[in-house]
Short mmCIF file of C-alpha atoms and ligand atoms in Angstrom, two decimals:
data_model
loop_
_atom_site.label_atom_id
_atom_site.label_comp_id
_atom_site.label_asym_id
_atom_site.label_seq_id
_atom_site.Cartn_x
_atom_site.Cartn_y
_atom_site.Cartn_z
CA MET A 631 -81.34 -69.05 25.65
CA GLY A 632 -78.89 -66.55 23.91
CA LEU A 633 -75.49 -67.51 22.56
CA PRO A 634 -73.03 -67.92 25.27
CA THR A 635 -70.89 -64.73 25.03
CA ILE A 636 -67.08 -65.23 24.90
CA ARG A 637 -65.46 -62.79 27.19
CA SER A 638 -62.31 -64.66 28.18
CA ILE A 639 -60.29 -67.14 25.93
CA CYS A 640 -57.54 -69.62 27.02
CA CYS A 641 -55.02 -70.93 24.39
CA ILE A 642 -52.94 -73.80 25.64
CA GLY A 643 -49.84 -73.89 23.69
CA ALA A 644 -47.71 -70.79 22.94
CA GLY A 645 -46.06 -71.89 19.70
CA TYR A 646 -45.93 -71.18 15.83
CA VAL A 647 -49.94 -71.45 15.72
CA GLY A 648 -51.13 -70.14 19.38
CA GLY A 649 -49.13 -67.17 19.43
CA PRO A 650 -50.01 -65.40 16.18
CA THR A 651 -53.60 -66.84 16.12
CA MET A 652 -54.42 -65.33 19.67
CA ALA A 653 -52.32 -62.28 18.86
CA VAL A 654 -54.86 -61.47 16.02
CA ILE A 655 -58.02 -62.49 17.92
CA ALA A 656 -56.94 -60.29 20.63
CA ASP A 657 -56.30 -57.40 18.07
CA ARG A 658 -59.66 -57.90 16.47
CA CYS A 659 -61.79 -58.66 19.56
CA PRO A 660 -60.70 -55.75 22.02
CA ASP A 661 -63.43 -56.89 24.38
CA VAL A 662 -62.26 -60.29 24.91
CA GLN A 663 -59.42 -61.22 27.34
CA VAL A 664 -56.74 -63.67 25.57
CA THR A 665 -54.42 -65.37 27.56
CA VAL A 666 -51.78 -67.80 26.07
CA VAL A 667 -50.41 -70.55 28.42
CA ASP A 668 -47.49 -72.82 28.07
CA LEU A 669 -45.61 -75.32 30.42
CA SER A 670 -42.40 -73.88 28.96
CA ALA A 671 -41.59 -70.70 31.00
CA GLU A 672 -38.69 -69.81 28.87
CA ARG A 673 -41.08 -69.51 25.81
CA ILE A 674 -43.57 -67.40 27.78
CA ALA A 675 -40.79 -65.28 29.04
CA ALA A 676 -39.73 -64.63 25.39
CA TRP A 677 -43.21 -63.85 24.63
CA ASN A 678 -43.37 -61.17 27.38
CA GLY A 679 -39.91 -60.17 26.51
CA ALA A 680 -39.62 -56.20 26.14
CA ASP A 681 -37.84 -56.28 22.80
CA LEU A 682 -40.46 -57.29 20.31
CA SER A 683 -38.01 -57.94 17.60
CA ARG A 684 -37.06 -61.24 19.82
CA LEU A 685 -40.30 -62.86 20.17
CA PRO A 686 -39.88 -66.47 19.98
CA VAL A 687 -41.80 -66.82 16.75
CA TYR A 688 -40.78 -64.75 13.88
CA GLU A 689 -43.38 -63.72 11.61
CA PRO A 690 -43.71 -60.38 9.50
CA GLY A 691 -46.05 -58.07 11.28
CA LEU A 692 -46.13 -60.16 14.53
CA ASP A 693 -44.19 -57.67 16.57
CA ALA A 694 -46.94 -54.76 15.59
CA VAL A 695 -49.79 -56.94 16.53
CA VAL A 696 -48.25 -57.94 19.79
CA GLY A 697 -46.99 -54.59 20.72
CA ARG A 698 -50.71 -53.16 20.27
CA CYS A 699 -52.37 -55.83 22.41
CA ARG A 700 -49.91 -57.10 24.83
CA GLY A 701 -50.84 -56.16 28.52
CA ARG A 702 -54.25 -54.73 27.23
CA ASN A 703 -56.26 -57.95 26.37
CA LEU A 704 -53.42 -60.35 25.26
CA HIS A 705 -51.38 -61.92 28.19
CA PHE A 706 -48.84 -64.69 27.99
CA SER A 707 -48.51 -66.95 31.27
CA THR A 708 -47.59 -70.29 32.64
CA ALA A 709 -50.55 -70.18 35.20
CA VAL A 710 -52.41 -73.08 33.17
CA GLU A 711 -54.99 -74.08 35.66
CA GLU A 712 -55.88 -70.65 36.85
CA THR A 713 -56.48 -69.39 33.20
CA ILE A 714 -58.46 -72.37 32.19
CA ALA A 715 -60.65 -71.72 35.08
CA ALA A 716 -61.40 -68.15 34.23
CA ALA A 717 -62.03 -69.05 30.33
CA ASP A 718 -65.44 -69.30 28.60
CA LEU A 719 -63.42 -70.94 25.74
CA VAL A 720 -60.36 -73.01 25.62
CA PHE A 721 -58.06 -73.62 22.25
CA ILE A 722 -55.88 -76.68 22.43
CA SER A 723 -52.78 -75.48 20.09
CA VAL A 724 -50.23 -78.11 21.41
CA ASN A 725 -47.79 -79.79 19.40
CA THR A 726 -48.88 -83.25 17.63
CA PRO A 727 -45.72 -84.55 16.03
CA THR A 728 -45.19 -88.02 14.55
CA LYS A 729 -44.80 -90.78 17.26
CA THR A 730 -41.26 -91.91 17.52
CA LYS A 731 -41.78 -95.09 19.42
CA GLY A 732 -44.69 -97.83 20.21
CA LEU A 733 -47.64 -98.46 18.15
CA GLY A 734 -47.77 -96.39 14.84
CA ALA A 735 -44.25 -95.11 15.26
CA GLY A 736 -43.10 -93.10 12.26
CA GLN A 737 -46.69 -92.56 11.20
CA ALA A 738 -49.21 -92.14 13.66
CA SER A 739 -49.57 -88.44 15.62
CA ASP A 740 -48.51 -88.49 19.15
CA LEU A 741 -51.57 -87.09 20.89
CA LYS A 742 -49.90 -87.19 24.61
CA TRP A 743 -49.78 -83.33 24.68
CA VAL A 744 -53.36 -83.16 23.45
CA GLU A 745 -54.52 -85.75 25.90
CA ALA A 746 -52.69 -83.97 28.80
CA SER A 747 -54.36 -80.63 27.76
CA ALA A 748 -57.84 -82.24 27.77
CA ARG A 749 -57.22 -83.64 31.12
CA THR A 750 -56.05 -80.57 32.49
CA VAL A 751 -59.20 -78.69 31.14
CA ALA A 752 -61.23 -81.22 32.84
CA LYS A 753 -59.58 -80.88 36.01
CA ALA A 754 -59.54 -76.93 36.04
CA ALA A 755 -62.47 -75.65 33.98
CA GLN A 756 -65.56 -74.07 35.84
CA GLY A 757 -69.21 -73.85 34.74
CA HIS A 758 -69.57 -74.24 30.88
CA THR A 759 -66.45 -74.29 28.84
CA ILE A 760 -66.06 -74.63 25.05
CA VAL A 761 -63.20 -76.48 24.16
CA VAL A 762 -61.54 -75.93 20.50
CA GLU A 763 -59.37 -78.33 18.91
CA LYS A 764 -56.92 -76.00 16.95
CA SER A 765 -54.10 -78.58 16.63
CA THR A 766 -54.21 -80.61 13.65
CA LEU A 767 -55.56 -83.98 14.76
CA PRO A 768 -56.44 -87.40 13.43
CA VAL A 769 -60.17 -87.84 12.65
CA ARG A 770 -62.24 -88.58 15.44
CA THR A 771 -59.87 -87.17 18.10
CA ALA A 772 -62.64 -85.05 19.53
CA GLU A 773 -64.44 -88.23 20.64
CA VAL A 774 -61.20 -88.71 22.75
CA ILE A 775 -61.33 -85.27 24.04
CA GLN A 776 -65.08 -85.67 24.73
CA GLU A 777 -64.56 -88.71 26.73
CA ILE A 778 -61.86 -87.31 28.86
CA LEU A 779 -63.85 -84.09 29.66
CA ALA A 780 -66.97 -86.40 30.34
CA SER A 781 -64.95 -87.85 33.47
CA ALA A 782 -64.58 -84.29 34.91
CA GLU A 783 -65.92 -84.23 38.55
CA GLY A 784 -68.10 -81.42 39.89
CA ALA A 785 -70.73 -79.32 38.05
CA LYS A 786 -69.04 -78.52 34.86
CA SER A 787 -70.11 -78.99 31.33
CA PHE A 788 -68.41 -78.71 27.82
CA ALA A 789 -69.02 -78.43 24.21
CA VAL A 790 -66.03 -79.65 21.82
CA LEU A 791 -65.42 -78.05 18.58
CA SER A 792 -62.82 -78.59 15.76
CA ASN A 793 -61.36 -75.29 14.30
CA PRO A 794 -58.33 -76.36 12.29
CA GLU A 795 -55.61 -73.67 11.48
CA PHE A 796 -54.67 -73.09 7.85
CA LEU A 797 -52.06 -70.27 8.26
CA ALA A 798 -48.74 -70.85 6.59
CA GLU A 799 -45.65 -69.68 8.34
CA GLY A 800 -43.99 -66.43 6.88
CA THR A 801 -47.55 -65.27 6.03
CA ALA A 802 -49.08 -65.99 9.19
CA ILE A 803 -50.47 -62.76 10.28
CA ALA A 804 -51.90 -61.99 6.71
CA ASP A 805 -53.41 -65.23 6.68
CA LEU A 806 -55.09 -64.87 9.76
CA GLU A 807 -56.49 -61.29 9.13
CA LYS A 808 -57.61 -62.36 5.81
CA PRO A 809 -58.59 -66.11 5.74
CA ASP A 810 -59.69 -67.83 2.63
CA ARG A 811 -61.93 -69.65 5.01
CA VAL A 812 -62.59 -70.40 8.85
CA LEU A 813 -63.69 -73.98 9.39
CA ILE A 814 -65.74 -74.72 12.32
CA GLY A 815 -66.77 -78.49 13.03
CA GLY A 816 -69.20 -79.45 15.78
CA GLN A 817 -72.45 -80.81 17.07
CA ASP A 818 -73.61 -77.93 19.52
CA PRO A 819 -75.20 -75.17 17.45
CA GLU A 820 -74.81 -72.85 20.30
CA ALA A 821 -70.96 -73.24 20.78
CA ILE A 822 -70.52 -73.32 16.95
CA GLU A 823 -72.31 -69.92 16.71
CA ALA A 824 -70.23 -68.53 19.82
CA LEU A 825 -66.83 -69.15 18.22
CA ALA A 826 -68.23 -67.99 14.71
CA ALA A 827 -69.16 -64.73 16.59
CA ILE A 828 -65.51 -64.50 17.50
CA TYR A 829 -64.21 -64.71 14.03
CA GLY A 830 -67.22 -62.84 12.78
CA GLN A 831 -65.80 -59.42 14.14
CA TRP A 832 -63.40 -59.42 11.19
CA VAL A 833 -64.18 -62.40 8.68
CA ALA A 834 -67.12 -62.11 6.26
CA PRO A 835 -69.94 -64.46 7.20
CA GLN A 836 -69.89 -66.46 3.91
CA LYS A 837 -66.08 -67.32 4.62
CA ILE A 838 -67.18 -69.12 8.03
CA LEU A 839 -67.83 -72.84 6.98
CA ARG A 840 -69.57 -74.99 9.60
CA THR A 841 -69.51 -78.84 9.30
CA ASN A 842 -69.65 -81.97 11.41
CA LEU A 843 -66.75 -82.68 13.72
CA TRP A 844 -65.17 -85.34 11.55
CA SER A 845 -65.26 -83.37 8.29
CA SER A 846 -63.55 -80.46 9.88
CA GLU A 847 -60.83 -82.66 11.39
CA LEU A 848 -60.33 -84.50 8.06
CA SER A 849 -60.43 -81.29 5.88
CA LYS A 850 -57.24 -80.11 7.47
CA LEU A 851 -55.20 -83.33 6.94
CA THR A 852 -56.73 -83.30 3.43
CA ALA A 853 -55.84 -79.72 2.73
CA ASN A 854 -52.16 -80.34 3.62
CA ALA A 855 -52.23 -83.53 1.85
CA PHE A 856 -53.39 -81.70 -1.35
CA LEU A 857 -51.02 -78.88 -0.96
CA ALA A 858 -47.84 -81.35 -0.70
CA GLN A 859 -48.90 -83.28 -3.41
CA ARG A 860 -48.90 -80.41 -5.88
CA ILE A 861 -45.12 -79.91 -4.58
CA SER A 862 -44.27 -83.48 -5.06
CA SER A 863 -46.05 -83.15 -8.48
CA ILE A 864 -44.04 -80.29 -9.77
CA ASN A 865 -40.80 -81.68 -8.23
CA SER A 866 -41.36 -84.86 -10.08
CA ILE A 867 -42.10 -82.84 -13.30
CA ALA A 868 -38.70 -80.70 -12.51
CA ALA A 869 -36.57 -83.94 -12.59
CA PHE A 870 -38.20 -84.62 -15.99
CA CYS A 871 -37.57 -81.34 -17.30
CA GLU A 872 -33.76 -81.48 -16.50
CA ALA A 873 -33.77 -84.65 -18.36
CA THR A 874 -35.19 -83.73 -21.42
CA GLY A 875 -34.37 -79.89 -21.75
CA ALA A 876 -37.66 -78.49 -20.81
CA ASN A 877 -38.04 -75.62 -18.12
CA VAL A 878 -40.00 -76.36 -15.14
CA ARG A 879 -41.14 -72.61 -14.62
CA GLU A 880 -42.35 -72.52 -18.24
CA VAL A 881 -44.28 -75.73 -17.68
CA ALA A 882 -45.79 -74.41 -14.30
CA ARG A 883 -46.72 -71.10 -16.07
CA ALA A 884 -48.57 -72.96 -18.87
CA ILE A 885 -50.30 -75.36 -16.69
CA GLY A 886 -50.99 -72.84 -14.13
CA ALA A 887 -52.75 -70.62 -16.49
CA ASP A 888 -55.68 -73.56 -16.73
CA SER A 889 -58.02 -72.17 -13.85
CA ARG A 890 -58.95 -75.61 -13.14
CA ILE A 891 -55.30 -76.19 -12.02
CA GLY A 892 -54.24 -72.66 -10.71
CA GLU A 893 -50.79 -71.09 -10.61
CA LYS A 894 -50.28 -71.32 -6.79
CA PHE A 895 -47.99 -73.94 -5.18
CA LEU A 896 -46.41 -74.95 -8.22
CA GLN A 897 -42.70 -73.88 -7.39
CA ALA A 898 -40.20 -76.59 -7.80
CA GLY A 899 -37.71 -76.67 -4.91
CA PRO A 900 -35.47 -78.66 -2.73
CA GLY A 901 -38.82 -80.53 -1.43
CA PHE A 902 -41.39 -79.58 1.10
CA GLY A 903 -40.15 -78.85 4.74
CA GLY A 904 -42.06 -77.62 7.74
CA SER A 905 -43.36 -79.21 10.88
CA CYS A 906 -46.77 -80.24 9.13
CA PHE A 907 -46.94 -81.51 5.73
CA GLN A 908 -45.02 -84.83 6.33
CA LYS A 909 -46.38 -85.30 9.61
CA ASP A 910 -49.97 -84.96 8.58
CA ILE A 911 -49.60 -87.09 5.37
CA LEU A 912 -48.07 -89.83 7.45
CA ASN A 913 -50.88 -89.48 9.70
CA LEU A 914 -53.38 -89.81 6.89
CA VAL A 915 -51.42 -92.85 5.77
CA TYR A 916 -51.63 -94.53 9.05
CA LEU A 917 -55.32 -94.05 9.36
CA CYS A 918 -55.98 -95.31 5.88
CA ARG A 919 -54.36 -98.42 6.87
CA HIS A 920 -55.98 -98.61 10.19
CA TYR A 921 -59.51 -98.55 8.19
CA GLY A 922 -58.13 -101.20 5.96
CA LEU A 923 -57.68 -98.87 2.70
CA GLU A 924 -54.10 -100.12 1.53
CA GLU A 925 -54.37 -98.56 -1.84
CA VAL A 926 -55.29 -95.14 -0.57
CA ALA A 927 -52.63 -95.32 1.98
CA ALA A 928 -49.97 -96.24 -0.72
CA TYR A 929 -51.16 -93.35 -2.86
CA TRP A 930 -50.33 -90.70 -0.16
CA GLU A 931 -47.39 -92.43 0.82
CA GLN A 932 -45.71 -91.78 -2.45
CA VAL A 933 -45.88 -87.95 -1.89
CA VAL A 934 -43.53 -88.24 0.97
CA ARG A 935 -41.22 -90.70 -0.72
CA LEU A 936 -41.03 -88.45 -3.78
CA ASN A 937 -40.26 -85.54 -1.46
CA HIS A 938 -37.29 -87.58 0.44
CA TRP A 939 -35.88 -88.35 -2.98
CA GLN A 940 -35.91 -85.06 -4.34
CA GLN A 941 -33.88 -83.69 -1.01
CA GLN A 942 -31.61 -86.82 -1.77
CA ARG A 943 -31.13 -86.24 -5.39
CA ILE A 944 -30.04 -82.56 -4.74
CA ALA A 945 -27.14 -83.59 -2.38
CA ARG A 946 -26.21 -86.33 -4.98
CA LEU A 947 -26.05 -83.92 -7.62
CA VAL A 948 -23.91 -81.52 -5.94
CA ILE A 949 -21.25 -83.94 -5.30
CA SER A 950 -21.55 -85.52 -8.88
CA LYS A 951 -20.85 -81.92 -10.41
CA LEU A 952 -18.05 -81.27 -7.98
CA PHE A 953 -15.95 -84.35 -9.67
CA GLY A 954 -17.58 -86.78 -7.44
CA THR A 955 -16.25 -85.78 -4.15
CA VAL A 956 -16.97 -83.02 -1.83
CA SER A 957 -14.43 -84.18 0.84
CA GLY A 958 -12.64 -81.04 2.24
CA LYS A 959 -14.38 -78.84 -0.22
CA ARG A 960 -16.04 -75.47 0.95
CA ILE A 961 -19.58 -75.29 0.09
CA GLY A 962 -21.43 -72.03 0.58
CA VAL A 963 -25.10 -72.92 1.85
CA LEU A 964 -27.74 -69.96 1.26
CA GLY A 965 -30.49 -70.42 3.74
CA PHE A 966 -31.43 -73.00 6.40
CA ALA A 967 -35.00 -72.29 7.39
CA PHE A 968 -37.71 -74.53 5.69
CA LYS A 969 -38.99 -71.55 3.79
CA ALA A 970 -38.32 -67.64 3.47
CA ASP A 971 -39.62 -65.30 6.24
CA THR A 972 -39.26 -67.93 9.12
CA ASN A 973 -37.01 -68.82 11.70
CA ASP A 974 -38.53 -72.20 11.76
CA THR A 975 -36.25 -75.26 10.47
CA ARG A 976 -38.35 -78.11 11.36
CA GLU A 977 -38.17 -80.67 8.64
CA SER A 978 -36.30 -77.98 6.39
CA PRO A 979 -34.77 -79.71 3.47
CA ALA A 980 -31.54 -77.95 4.45
CA ILE A 981 -31.03 -80.49 7.20
CA ARG A 982 -31.16 -83.47 5.25
CA ILE A 983 -29.01 -82.00 2.55
CA CYS A 984 -26.43 -80.45 4.71
CA ARG A 985 -26.10 -83.69 6.60
CA ASP A 986 -25.77 -85.66 3.37
CA LEU A 987 -23.00 -83.29 2.30
CA LEU A 988 -21.30 -83.43 5.84
CA GLU A 989 -21.35 -87.16 5.94
CA GLU A 990 -19.23 -86.72 2.32
CA GLY A 991 -16.69 -84.61 4.20
CA ALA A 992 -17.92 -81.18 2.80
CA VAL A 993 -16.89 -77.87 4.80
CA LEU A 994 -20.16 -76.06 4.96
CA GLN A 995 -20.33 -72.34 5.38
CA ILE A 996 -24.26 -71.51 6.16
CA VAL A 997 -25.97 -68.20 6.01
CA ASP A 998 -29.31 -67.56 6.99
CA PRO A 999 -30.79 -64.13 8.39
CA LYS A 1000 -32.95 -65.72 11.05
CA VAL A 1001 -31.94 -69.35 12.26
CA SER A 1002 -29.36 -69.32 15.08
CA GLU A 1003 -26.21 -71.28 15.35
CA SER A 1004 -27.62 -73.31 18.29
CA GLN A 1005 -30.64 -74.38 16.29
CA MET A 1006 -28.36 -75.25 13.38
CA ALA A 1007 -26.24 -77.25 15.68
CA ARG A 1008 -29.26 -79.20 17.00
CA ASP A 1009 -30.40 -79.85 13.40
CA LEU A 1010 -27.17 -81.12 12.01
CA GLY A 1011 -26.40 -83.20 15.18
CA GLN A 1012 -23.14 -81.75 15.75
CA PRO A 1013 -21.57 -78.31 16.87
CA ALA A 1014 -20.10 -75.74 14.64
CA GLY A 1015 -16.49 -76.82 13.97
CA ALA A 1016 -13.74 -76.78 11.37
CA GLY A 1017 -12.20 -79.22 8.92
CA GLU A 1018 -13.65 -81.95 7.02
CA GLY A 1019 -17.19 -82.61 7.63
CA SER A 1020 -17.89 -79.68 9.65
CA TRP A 1021 -20.01 -76.62 9.35
CA GLN A 1022 -20.03 -73.20 10.72
CA GLN A 1023 -22.34 -70.32 10.41
CA VAL A 1024 -21.37 -67.07 8.77
CA PRO A 1025 -23.18 -63.63 8.66
CA GLU A 1026 -23.32 -62.79 4.72
CA VAL A 1027 -23.06 -64.37 1.35
CA GLN A 1028 -19.62 -63.10 0.98
CA GLN A 1029 -18.22 -65.20 3.70
CA ALA A 1030 -20.43 -68.15 2.39
CA ALA A 1031 -18.63 -67.79 -0.83
CA SER A 1032 -14.75 -67.16 0.53
CA GLY A 1033 -12.72 -69.95 -0.87
CA ALA A 1034 -15.81 -72.35 -1.89
CA ASP A 1035 -16.21 -74.51 -4.91
CA ALA A 1036 -20.22 -74.04 -4.85
CA LEU A 1037 -23.12 -72.04 -3.25
CA LEU A 1038 -26.17 -74.07 -2.55
CA LEU A 1039 -29.30 -71.99 -2.46
CA LEU A 1040 -31.85 -73.92 -0.33
CA THR A 1041 -34.10 -71.08 1.08
CA GLU A 1042 -35.81 -68.27 -1.09
CA TRP A 1043 -34.75 -65.34 1.01
CA GLN A 1044 -35.44 -62.20 -0.79
CA GLN A 1045 -31.74 -61.30 -0.35
CA PHE A 1046 -30.48 -64.16 -2.34
CA ALA A 1047 -32.13 -62.78 -5.40
CA VAL A 1048 -29.90 -59.46 -5.46
CA ILE A 1049 -26.51 -61.08 -4.98
CA ASP A 1050 -23.79 -59.02 -6.71
CA TRP A 1051 -22.38 -62.24 -8.61
CA GLN A 1052 -19.23 -60.40 -9.98
CA GLN A 1053 -18.03 -59.59 -6.43
CA VAL A 1054 -19.26 -62.93 -4.86
CA ALA A 1055 -17.54 -65.27 -7.88
CA ALA A 1056 -14.36 -63.62 -7.17
CA LEU A 1057 -14.33 -64.92 -3.71
CA MET A 1058 -14.76 -68.36 -4.86
CA ARG A 1059 -12.22 -71.21 -6.15
CA GLN A 1060 -12.41 -71.79 -9.77
CA PRO A 1061 -13.96 -73.46 -11.47
CA ALA A 1062 -17.13 -72.64 -9.24
CA TRP A 1063 -20.81 -73.64 -9.29
CA LEU A 1064 -23.98 -72.30 -8.12
CA PHE A 1065 -26.58 -74.79 -7.21
CA ASP A 1066 -30.03 -73.14 -6.86
CA ALA A 1067 -32.62 -75.27 -5.67
CA ARG A 1068 -35.10 -72.61 -5.45
CA ALA A 1069 -34.59 -70.96 -8.94
CA LYS A 1070 -34.53 -67.59 -6.91
CA ALA A 1071 -30.82 -66.28 -7.95
CA ASP A 1072 -30.17 -64.28 -11.04
CA ALA A 1073 -28.79 -67.23 -12.91
CA ALA A 1074 -27.79 -65.12 -16.04
CA ALA A 1075 -25.80 -62.86 -13.63
CA ALA A 1076 -24.13 -65.59 -12.16
CA ARG A 1077 -23.11 -67.01 -15.50
CA ALA A 1078 -21.80 -63.71 -16.72
CA ALA A 1079 -19.51 -63.66 -13.68
CA GLY A 1080 -18.15 -67.11 -14.85
CA LEU A 1081 -19.86 -69.62 -12.47
CA GLN A 1082 -21.57 -72.58 -13.88
CA VAL A 1083 -25.06 -72.83 -12.86
CA TRP A 1084 -27.65 -75.64 -12.07
CA SER A 1085 -31.16 -74.46 -11.30
CA VAL A 1086 -33.86 -76.73 -10.26
CA GLY A 1087 -36.10 -77.99 -13.17
CA GLU A 1088 -33.95 -76.32 -15.89
CA GLY A 1089 -32.91 -78.68 -18.56
P1 NAD B 139 -45.20 -75.73 18.62
O1 NAD B 139 -44.23 -76.91 19.11
O2 NAD B 139 -44.47 -74.40 18.25
O3 NAD B 139 -46.00 -75.23 20.03
C1 NAD B 139 -46.76 -76.10 20.83
C2 NAD B 139 -46.50 -75.49 22.51
O4 NAD B 139 -47.43 -76.24 23.00
C3 NAD B 139 -45.24 -75.77 22.86
O5 NAD B 139 -44.64 -74.51 23.29
C4 NAD B 139 -45.45 -76.60 23.93
O6 NAD B 139 -44.55 -76.46 25.15
C5 NAD B 139 -46.79 -76.30 24.51
N1 NAD B 139 -47.53 -77.52 25.28
C6 NAD B 139 -47.36 -78.90 25.01
N2 NAD B 139 -48.26 -79.57 25.89
C7 NAD B 139 -48.69 -78.58 26.84
C8 NAD B 139 -49.47 -78.69 28.00
N3 NAD B 139 -50.04 -79.72 28.21
N4 NAD B 139 -49.65 -77.52 28.36
C9 NAD B 139 -49.24 -76.32 27.95
N5 NAD B 139 -48.67 -76.13 26.94
C10 NAD B 139 -48.22 -77.17 26.35
O7 NAD B 139 -46.48 -76.15 17.71
P2 NAD B 139 -47.04 -75.55 16.56
O8 NAD B 139 -46.33 -75.27 15.44
O9 NAD B 139 -47.63 -74.17 17.01
O10 NAD B 139 -48.16 -76.53 16.06
C11 NAD B 139 -49.40 -76.48 17.08
C12 NAD B 139 -50.47 -77.45 16.39
O11 NAD B 139 -50.88 -76.80 15.13
C13 NAD B 139 -49.92 -78.93 15.78
O12 NAD B 139 -50.74 -79.73 15.61
C14 NAD B 139 -49.65 -78.39 14.15
O13 NAD B 139 -49.92 -79.66 13.37
C15 NAD B 139 -50.82 -77.35 13.91
N6 NAD B 139 -50.58 -76.57 12.76
C16 NAD B 139 -49.34 -75.83 12.88
C17 NAD B 139 -49.05 -74.80 11.96
C18 NAD B 139 -47.67 -74.06 11.58
O14 NAD B 139 -47.55 -73.37 10.70
N7 NAD B 139 -46.75 -74.59 12.61
C19 NAD B 139 -50.21 -74.34 11.09
C20 NAD B 139 -51.47 -75.09 11.12
C21 NAD B 139 -51.67 -76.06 12.08
C1 UGA B 140 -48.31 -75.15 5.27
C2 UGA B 140 -50.05 -75.02 4.67
O1 UGA B 140 -49.52 -74.15 3.44
C3 UGA B 140 -50.73 -74.25 5.68
O2 UGA B 140 -52.04 -74.05 4.95
C4 UGA B 140 -50.88 -75.09 6.99
O3 UGA B 140 -51.78 -74.43 7.91
C5 UGA B 140 -49.53 -75.50 7.56
O4 UGA B 140 -48.65 -76.14 6.52
C6 UGA B 140 -49.74 -76.34 8.88
O5 UGA B 140 -50.58 -77.23 8.77
O6 UGA B 140 -48.66 -76.31 9.28
P1 UGA B 140 -46.38 -74.01 6.07
O7 UGA B 140 -45.73 -75.42 6.07
O8 UGA B 140 -46.23 -73.04 7.03
O9 UGA B 140 -47.87 -74.03 5.72
O10 UGA B 140 -45.64 -73.30 4.59
P2 UGA B 140 -45.87 -73.60 3.09
O11 UGA B 140 -46.09 -72.24 2.53
O12 UGA B 140 -47.09 -74.58 2.75
O13 UGA B 140 -44.52 -74.39 2.66
C7 UGA B 140 -44.32 -75.79 3.02
C8 UGA B 140 -42.89 -76.21 2.35
O14 UGA B 140 -43.42 -76.28 0.78
C9 UGA B 140 -41.95 -75.04 2.25
O15 UGA B 140 -40.68 -75.97 2.49
C10 UGA B 140 -41.89 -74.61 1.05
O16 UGA B 140 -40.80 -74.08 0.31
C11 UGA B 140 -42.55 -75.53 -0.04
N1 UGA B 140 -43.11 -75.15 -1.27
C12 UGA B 140 -44.28 -74.32 -0.99
C13 UGA B 140 -42.57 -75.41 -2.38
O17 UGA B 140 -41.27 -76.18 -2.53
N2 UGA B 140 -43.24 -75.18 -3.60
C14 UGA B 140 -44.15 -74.49 -3.46
O18 UGA B 140 -44.74 -73.97 -4.47
C15 UGA B 140 -44.72 -74.15 -2.31
#
């Protein structure tokens, strides 16, 4: 029997992963029809919107890819069951957040959306269907999916693969077009090769790795744990640099020059954010405990604890430098997204830091080029307002600085690297501070303009 040829793909979940990933597959595989489905009619409508600058996910380059393929072989739809029925291959790319209640609350991943997707596939699929885990999942989740699919009635068959996604937000299109590797885990060689043939249209063969299912699932959690661990490691050293007069950027350059360590992911900052690092480590911690590996669980848990401490430490430092109180004081917050070049605020360090400052009575003037006011209101748990303990969104750095005792740089947007400090400092109430939690601003220029400057990791 020859390889099953994939002509029609369905992706369940039109989110940060499903949307960009399928757009690139459609772009690179013009002979394959790709349909992304979602329960959220609002999200699908936004993907289908005429104005490509208002897609539900902001990623540099995404608008161009969607513009090329949409309506040709890339479609966005709410017709979940019909699309599954017509598909040779179904990606499950739904959310897997940390459970908020019940067994494992606060650590285990909530698999209810994955389970629901598997049940829908079992019901709606026709003939032979390859089902691919794209979501990040606990080890051995494929077993659960296989069991659900095995209960399907009628003449259908399935092969389950794991194909975790390694893209980072802000660079998703570049990561997808030129991945370091594509990982496919599975037991069914024909299904593995059919999926490999899709990626093979633009990814070099040696970059397509094949493993067993469990290694693939665990590799994804492990990659995120290692990446997050590097950030907590460098942030811990940043605090040590501040205490001793060393400079964390010099230390990072010195250790990064060692090819065994490498230079990437050594930027000290306000702590890692994003929807995945914390969730995936907590999931790893939960699974380690489940298998009785207490020391291993405690080891990884510390990465998350250090991250919380880093966020808390920055809020406390701001308060302490502003004479011990921020009550009624204006603070301009530069950046709210969890990193630059995304509109995503999930687990953004800005949320925790702003909440701490609001609780102390600060008046925050927040500027972010991509995050909406309604998103900030949801994240901060209160609408925009006025007076002590309030926040408002402002369009530019100038308004953030107006009457402010301090500017607090939290997201490394490029525009914050080129601030005219003479002009901005003149708008602030003196003595004024720049707290740069990303070491992104031109500290020398800010100092020359009369500001006092704290830069993360600089002793
Ligand atoms: P997301 O919340 O942006 O999108 C998930 C989408 O799935 C939502 O639009 C939701 O409505 C939809 N959905 C949920 N249940 C559904 C169902 N039964 N039928 C149809 N649609 C359904 O999530 P995301 O950021 O795209 O992440 C998805 C998965 O990918 C997660 O497991 C995450 O850990 C993983 N991941 C995310 C990233 C990232 O950068 N965000 C990177 C790699 C891996
Ligand atoms: C991360 C991983 O990099 C991806 O490989 C993975 O696919 C993804 O998680 C996921 O599973 O969701 P992402 O969270 O989008 O991607 O972005 P990163 O670039 O990893 O940044 C995460 C956080 O760490 C951000 O808050 C960022 O500002 C921070 N960071 C990153 C630092 O503080 N210092 C660094 O040196 C690098």
